[in-house]
mmCIF file of C-alpha atoms in Angstrom:
data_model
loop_
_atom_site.group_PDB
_atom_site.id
_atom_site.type_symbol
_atom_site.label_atom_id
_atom_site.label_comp_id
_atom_site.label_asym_id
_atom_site.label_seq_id
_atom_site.Cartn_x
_atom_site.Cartn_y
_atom_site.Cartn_z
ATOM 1 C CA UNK A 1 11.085 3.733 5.840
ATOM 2 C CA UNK A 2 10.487 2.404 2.398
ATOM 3 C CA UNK A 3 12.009 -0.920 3.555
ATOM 4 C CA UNK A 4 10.104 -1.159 6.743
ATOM 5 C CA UNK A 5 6.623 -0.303 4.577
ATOM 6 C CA UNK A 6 7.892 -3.683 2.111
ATOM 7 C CA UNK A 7 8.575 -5.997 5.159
ATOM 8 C CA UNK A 8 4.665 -4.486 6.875
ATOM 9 C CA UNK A 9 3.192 -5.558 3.306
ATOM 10 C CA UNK A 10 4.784 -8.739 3.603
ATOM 11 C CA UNK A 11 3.020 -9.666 6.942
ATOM 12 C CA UNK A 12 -0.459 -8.462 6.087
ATOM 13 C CA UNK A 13 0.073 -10.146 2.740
ATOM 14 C CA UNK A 14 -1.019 -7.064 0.641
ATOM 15 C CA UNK A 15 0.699 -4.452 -1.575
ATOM 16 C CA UNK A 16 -0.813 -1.089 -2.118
ATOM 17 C CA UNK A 17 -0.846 0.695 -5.386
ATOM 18 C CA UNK A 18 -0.897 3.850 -3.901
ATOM 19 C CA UNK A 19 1.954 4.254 -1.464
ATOM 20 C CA UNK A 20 0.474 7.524 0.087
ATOM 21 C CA UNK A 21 -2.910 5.613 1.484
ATOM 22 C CA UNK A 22 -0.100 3.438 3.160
ATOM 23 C CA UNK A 23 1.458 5.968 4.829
ATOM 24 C CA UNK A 24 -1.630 8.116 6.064
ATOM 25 C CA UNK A 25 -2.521 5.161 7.527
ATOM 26 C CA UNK A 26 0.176 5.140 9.435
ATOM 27 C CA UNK A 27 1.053 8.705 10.142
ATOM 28 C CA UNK A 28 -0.473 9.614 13.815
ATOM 29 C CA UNK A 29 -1.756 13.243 14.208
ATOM 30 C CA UNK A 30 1.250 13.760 16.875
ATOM 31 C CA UNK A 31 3.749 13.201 13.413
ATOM 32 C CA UNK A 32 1.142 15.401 11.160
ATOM 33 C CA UNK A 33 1.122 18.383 13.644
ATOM 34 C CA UNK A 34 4.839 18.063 14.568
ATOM 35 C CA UNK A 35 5.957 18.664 10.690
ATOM 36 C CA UNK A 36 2.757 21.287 9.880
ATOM 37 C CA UNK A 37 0.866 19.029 7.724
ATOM 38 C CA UNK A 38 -2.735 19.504 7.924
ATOM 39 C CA UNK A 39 -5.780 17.971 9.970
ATOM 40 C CA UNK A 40 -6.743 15.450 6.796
ATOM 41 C CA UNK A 41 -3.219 13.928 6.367
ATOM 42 C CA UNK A 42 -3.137 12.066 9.340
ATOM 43 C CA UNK A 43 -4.772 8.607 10.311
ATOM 44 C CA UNK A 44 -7.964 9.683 11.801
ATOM 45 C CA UNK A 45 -10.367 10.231 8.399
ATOM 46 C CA UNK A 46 -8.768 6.228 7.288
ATOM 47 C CA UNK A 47 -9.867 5.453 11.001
ATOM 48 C CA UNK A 48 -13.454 6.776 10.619
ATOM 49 C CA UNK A 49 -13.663 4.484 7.665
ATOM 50 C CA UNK A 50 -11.856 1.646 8.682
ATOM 51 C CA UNK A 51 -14.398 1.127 11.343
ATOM 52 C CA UNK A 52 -17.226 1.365 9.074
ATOM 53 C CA UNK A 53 -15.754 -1.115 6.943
ATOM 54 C CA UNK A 54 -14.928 -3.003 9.940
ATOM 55 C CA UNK A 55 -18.613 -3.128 11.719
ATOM 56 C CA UNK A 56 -20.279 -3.877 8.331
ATOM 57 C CA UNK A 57 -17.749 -7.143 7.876
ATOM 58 C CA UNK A 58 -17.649 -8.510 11.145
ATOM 59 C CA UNK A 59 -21.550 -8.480 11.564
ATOM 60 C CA UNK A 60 -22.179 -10.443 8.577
ATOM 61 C CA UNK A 61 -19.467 -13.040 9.582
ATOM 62 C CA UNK A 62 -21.079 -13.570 12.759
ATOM 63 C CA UNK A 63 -24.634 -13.390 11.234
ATOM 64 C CA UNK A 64 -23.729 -16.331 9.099
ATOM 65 C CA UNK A 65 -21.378 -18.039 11.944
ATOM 66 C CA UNK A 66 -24.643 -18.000 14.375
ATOM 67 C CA UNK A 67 -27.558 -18.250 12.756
ATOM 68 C CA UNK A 68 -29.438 -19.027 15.861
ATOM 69 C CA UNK A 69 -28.389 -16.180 17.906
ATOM 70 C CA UNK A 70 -30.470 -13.374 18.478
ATOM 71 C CA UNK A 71 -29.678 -9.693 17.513
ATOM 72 C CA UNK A 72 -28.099 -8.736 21.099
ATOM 73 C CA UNK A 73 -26.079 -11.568 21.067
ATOM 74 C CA UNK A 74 -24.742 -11.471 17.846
ATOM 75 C CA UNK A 75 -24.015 -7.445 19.308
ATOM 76 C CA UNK A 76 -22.585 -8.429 22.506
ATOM 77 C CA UNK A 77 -19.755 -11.113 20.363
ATOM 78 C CA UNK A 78 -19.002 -8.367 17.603
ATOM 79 C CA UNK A 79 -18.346 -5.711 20.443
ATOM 80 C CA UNK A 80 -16.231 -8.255 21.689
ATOM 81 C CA UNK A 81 -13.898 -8.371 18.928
ATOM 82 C CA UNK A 82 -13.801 -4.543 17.457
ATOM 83 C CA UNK A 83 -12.930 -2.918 21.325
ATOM 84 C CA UNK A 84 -10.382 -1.377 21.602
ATOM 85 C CA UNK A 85 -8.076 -4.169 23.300
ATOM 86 C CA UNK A 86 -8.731 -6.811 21.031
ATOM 87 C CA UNK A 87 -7.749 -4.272 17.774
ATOM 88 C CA UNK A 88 -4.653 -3.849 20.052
ATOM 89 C CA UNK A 89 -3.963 -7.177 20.530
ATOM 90 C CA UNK A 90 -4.917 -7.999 17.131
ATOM 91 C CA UNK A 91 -2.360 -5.175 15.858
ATOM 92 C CA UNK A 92 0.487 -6.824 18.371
ATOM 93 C CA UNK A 93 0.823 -10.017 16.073
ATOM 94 C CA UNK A 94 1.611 -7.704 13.018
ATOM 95 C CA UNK A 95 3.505 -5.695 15.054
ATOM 96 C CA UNK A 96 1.724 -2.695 13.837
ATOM 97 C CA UNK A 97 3.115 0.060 16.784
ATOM 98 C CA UNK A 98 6.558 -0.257 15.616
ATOM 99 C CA UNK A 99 5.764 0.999 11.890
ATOM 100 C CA UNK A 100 3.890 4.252 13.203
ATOM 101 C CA UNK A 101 4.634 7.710 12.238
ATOM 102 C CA UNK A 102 4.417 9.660 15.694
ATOM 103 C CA UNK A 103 5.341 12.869 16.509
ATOM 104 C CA UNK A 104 8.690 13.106 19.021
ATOM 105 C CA UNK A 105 6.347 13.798 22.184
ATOM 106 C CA UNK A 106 4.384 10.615 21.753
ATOM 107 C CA UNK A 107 7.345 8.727 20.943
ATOM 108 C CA UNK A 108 8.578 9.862 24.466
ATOM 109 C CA UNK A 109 5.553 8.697 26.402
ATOM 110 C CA UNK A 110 5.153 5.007 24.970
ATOM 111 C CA UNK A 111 2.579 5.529 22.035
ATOM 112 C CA UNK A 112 3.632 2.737 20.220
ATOM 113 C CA UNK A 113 2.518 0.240 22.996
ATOM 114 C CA UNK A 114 -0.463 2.106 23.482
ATOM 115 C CA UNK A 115 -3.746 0.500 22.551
ATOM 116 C CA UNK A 116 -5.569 3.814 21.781
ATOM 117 C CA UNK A 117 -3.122 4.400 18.981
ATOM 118 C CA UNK A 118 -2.133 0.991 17.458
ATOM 119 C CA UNK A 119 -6.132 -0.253 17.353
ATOM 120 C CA UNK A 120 -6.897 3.271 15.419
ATOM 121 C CA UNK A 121 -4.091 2.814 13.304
ATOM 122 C CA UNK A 122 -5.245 -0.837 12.736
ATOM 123 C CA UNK A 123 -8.430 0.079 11.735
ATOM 124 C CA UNK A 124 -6.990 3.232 9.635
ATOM 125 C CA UNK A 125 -4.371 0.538 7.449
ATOM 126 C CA UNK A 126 -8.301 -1.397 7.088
ATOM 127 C CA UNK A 127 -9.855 1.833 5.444
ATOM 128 C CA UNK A 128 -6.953 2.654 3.438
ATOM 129 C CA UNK A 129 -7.028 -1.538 1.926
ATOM 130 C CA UNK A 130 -10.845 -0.560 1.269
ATOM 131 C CA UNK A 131 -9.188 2.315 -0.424
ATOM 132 C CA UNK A 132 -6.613 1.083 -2.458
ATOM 133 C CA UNK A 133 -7.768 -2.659 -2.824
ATOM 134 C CA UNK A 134 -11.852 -2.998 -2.333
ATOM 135 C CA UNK A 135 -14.105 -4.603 -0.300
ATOM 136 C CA UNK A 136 -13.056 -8.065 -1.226
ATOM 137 C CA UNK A 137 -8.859 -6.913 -0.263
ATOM 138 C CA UNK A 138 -10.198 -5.447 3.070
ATOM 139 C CA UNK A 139 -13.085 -8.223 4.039
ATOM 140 C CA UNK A 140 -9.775 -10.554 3.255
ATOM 141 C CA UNK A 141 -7.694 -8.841 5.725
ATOM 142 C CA UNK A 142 -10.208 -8.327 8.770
ATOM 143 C CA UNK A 143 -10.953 -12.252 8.251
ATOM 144 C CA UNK A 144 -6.893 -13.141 8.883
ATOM 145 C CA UNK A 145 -5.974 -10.878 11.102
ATOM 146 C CA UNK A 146 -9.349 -10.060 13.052
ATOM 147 C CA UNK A 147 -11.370 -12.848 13.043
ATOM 148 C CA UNK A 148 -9.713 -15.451 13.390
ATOM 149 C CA UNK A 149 -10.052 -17.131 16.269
ATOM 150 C CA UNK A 150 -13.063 -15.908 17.896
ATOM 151 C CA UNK A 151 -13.520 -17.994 20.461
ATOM 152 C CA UNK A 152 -9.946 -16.825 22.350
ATOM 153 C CA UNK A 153 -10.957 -13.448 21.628
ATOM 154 C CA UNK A 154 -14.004 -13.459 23.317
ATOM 155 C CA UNK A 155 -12.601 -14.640 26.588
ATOM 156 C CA UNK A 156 -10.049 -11.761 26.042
ATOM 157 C CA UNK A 157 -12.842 -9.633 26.007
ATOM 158 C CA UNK A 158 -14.707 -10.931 29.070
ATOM 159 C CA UNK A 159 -11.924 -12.341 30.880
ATOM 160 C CA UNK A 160 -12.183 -11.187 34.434
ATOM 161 C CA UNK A 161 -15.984 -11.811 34.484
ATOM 162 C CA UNK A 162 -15.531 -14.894 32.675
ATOM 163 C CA UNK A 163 -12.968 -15.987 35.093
ATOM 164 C CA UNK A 164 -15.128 -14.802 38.154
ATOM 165 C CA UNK A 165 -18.295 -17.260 36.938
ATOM 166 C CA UNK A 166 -15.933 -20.039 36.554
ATOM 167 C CA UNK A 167 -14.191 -19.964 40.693
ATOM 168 C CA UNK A 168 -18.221 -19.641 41.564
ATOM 169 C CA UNK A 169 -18.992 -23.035 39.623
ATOM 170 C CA UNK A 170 -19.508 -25.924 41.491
ATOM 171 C CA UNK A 171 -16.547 -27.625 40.171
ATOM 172 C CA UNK A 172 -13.776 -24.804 41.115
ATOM 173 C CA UNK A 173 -14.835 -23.292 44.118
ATOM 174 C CA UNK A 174 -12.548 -20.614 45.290
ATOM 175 C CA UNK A 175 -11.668 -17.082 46.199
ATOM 176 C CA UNK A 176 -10.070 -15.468 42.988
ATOM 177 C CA UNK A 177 -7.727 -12.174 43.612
ATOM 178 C CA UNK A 178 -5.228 -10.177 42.172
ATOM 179 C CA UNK A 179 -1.771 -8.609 42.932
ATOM 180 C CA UNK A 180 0.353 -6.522 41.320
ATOM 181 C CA UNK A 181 4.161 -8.078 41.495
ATOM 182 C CA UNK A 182 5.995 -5.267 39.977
ATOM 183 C CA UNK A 183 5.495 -1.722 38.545
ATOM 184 C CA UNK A 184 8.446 -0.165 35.764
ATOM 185 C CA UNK A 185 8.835 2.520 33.906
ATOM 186 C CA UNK A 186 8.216 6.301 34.124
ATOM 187 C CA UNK A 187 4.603 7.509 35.028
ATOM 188 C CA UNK A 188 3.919 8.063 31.662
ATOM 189 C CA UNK A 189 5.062 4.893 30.494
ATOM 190 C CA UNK A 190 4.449 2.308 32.711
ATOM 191 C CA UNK A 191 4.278 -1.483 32.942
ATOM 192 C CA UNK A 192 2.383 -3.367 35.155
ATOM 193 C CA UNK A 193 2.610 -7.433 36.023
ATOM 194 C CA UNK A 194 0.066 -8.947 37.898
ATOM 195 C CA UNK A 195 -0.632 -12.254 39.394
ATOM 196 C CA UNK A 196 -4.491 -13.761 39.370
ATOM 197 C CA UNK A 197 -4.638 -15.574 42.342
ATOM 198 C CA UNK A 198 -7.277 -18.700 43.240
ATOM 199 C CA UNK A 199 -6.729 -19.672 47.097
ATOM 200 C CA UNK A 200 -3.467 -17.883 47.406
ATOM 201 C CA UNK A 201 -1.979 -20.354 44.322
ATOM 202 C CA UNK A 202 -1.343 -18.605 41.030
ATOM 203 C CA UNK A 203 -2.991 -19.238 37.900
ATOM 204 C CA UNK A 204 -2.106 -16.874 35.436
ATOM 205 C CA UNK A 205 -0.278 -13.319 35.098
ATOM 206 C CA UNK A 206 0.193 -10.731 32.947
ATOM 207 C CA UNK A 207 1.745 -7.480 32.138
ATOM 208 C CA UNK A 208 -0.108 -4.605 30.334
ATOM 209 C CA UNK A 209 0.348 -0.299 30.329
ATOM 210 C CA UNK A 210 -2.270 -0.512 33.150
ATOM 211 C CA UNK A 211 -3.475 -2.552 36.124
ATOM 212 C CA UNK A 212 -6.483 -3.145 34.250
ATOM 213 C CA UNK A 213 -4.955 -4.611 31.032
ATOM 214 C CA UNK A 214 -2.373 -6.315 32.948
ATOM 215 C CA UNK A 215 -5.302 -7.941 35.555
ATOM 216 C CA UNK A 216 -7.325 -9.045 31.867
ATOM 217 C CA UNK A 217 -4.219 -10.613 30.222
ATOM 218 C CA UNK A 218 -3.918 -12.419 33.737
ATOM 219 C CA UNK A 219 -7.869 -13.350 33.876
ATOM 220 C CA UNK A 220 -7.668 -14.585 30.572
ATOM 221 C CA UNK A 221 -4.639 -17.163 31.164
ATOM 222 C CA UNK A 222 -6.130 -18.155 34.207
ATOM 223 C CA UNK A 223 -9.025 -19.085 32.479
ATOM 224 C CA UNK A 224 -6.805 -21.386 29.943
ATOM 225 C CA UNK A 225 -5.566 -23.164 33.027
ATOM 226 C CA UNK A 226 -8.663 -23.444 34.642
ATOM 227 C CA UNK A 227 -10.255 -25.083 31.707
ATOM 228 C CA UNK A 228 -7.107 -27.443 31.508
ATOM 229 C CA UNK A 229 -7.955 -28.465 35.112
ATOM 230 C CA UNK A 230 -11.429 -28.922 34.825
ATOM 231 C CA UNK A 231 -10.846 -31.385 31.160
ATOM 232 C CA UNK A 232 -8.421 -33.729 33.303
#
């Protein structure tokens, strides 16, 4: 474990002093329950703070990146990028799910992939930085590894809907669907891929834990060919 916790420092580019923090952060109740440790040693209390620490950074990064957007604007972008599938995504490029302490039940039905558990435990390794390091370590990290690149993140976000203005325009025209291609896995661990349709002719497709996530992931690739399209 000690290795694995050297080669996680080495991708968020920080290295705690106090090695405990590190793990709490990444110990899910599931593992804390499963070997009788109590309520406080698990993730959630470095959650709670995380996303304090989280909210109070991210709005004054966008109140300084838009200065002329108004107050439910500047809400609607930072909602954006703190939901739940964008911490997820956000945790994929780190990798973050396949550090996690989790108990032998949640192992079994896929927690690692799951976005419920890697964007708390993202936002739990935040808190314990604020711990360990300050604001300045933890304002550091959200700005790498959260946001950066907004602008991909909010289409993420709003991908379907996004994608749904954009076959109404006048320059795309077209009747947008999608289909699942394949189910796998168990019922408690399944994967979806699904194909975003425009006229019957693919644009983009994903693969998520849901239909949902998979249909977003979709949207949002759609939307990066659609934008190609409409450039040429």
């Amino acid at each position: 474990m000690n290795r694995d916790l050297d080669e996680l420092e080495g991708k968020i580019a920080y290295h705690f002093a106090d090695r405990e923090l590190f793990f709490q952060a990444l110990r899910h109740s599931s593992y804390a329950n499963e070997h009788k440790m109590s309520r406080q040693e698990c993730n959630e209390r470095l959650e709670f703070l995380g996303d304090a620490v989280l909210e109070i950074v991210s709005s004054e990064f966008l109140y300084h990146m838009y200065p002329d957007k108004p107050e439910g604007d500047l809400t609607r972008i930072r909602a954006s990028i703190v939901c739940e599938p964008t911490l997820a995504f956000c945790a994929g490029e780190i990798d973050l799910g396949s550090y996690l302490l989790l108990g032998r039940g949640e192992e079994a039905t896929g927690g690692r992939g799951r976005n419920s558990v890697v964007s708390d435990a993202m936002e739990a390794l935040i808190g314990a930085i604020y711990l360990d390091g300050g604001l300045a370590n933890a304002k550091e990290f959200i700005h790498r590894f959260i946001l950066n690149d907004i602008e991909h993140k909010q289409l993420f976000y709003d991908s379907k809907t996004i994608l749904q203005e954009m076959v109404q325009a006048e320059e795309i025209r077209g009747t947008l669907e999608y289909r699942i291609l394949s189910e796998s896995g168990p019922d408690h661990n399944k994967t979806f891929e699904v194909s975003a349709l425009l006229d019957g002719g693919e644009i983009g497709r994903g693969s998520g834990r849901t239909k949902k996530a998979a249909e977003a992931v979709a949207a949002y690739r759609g939307i990066l060919k659609l934008k190609e399209r409409v450039c040429i």
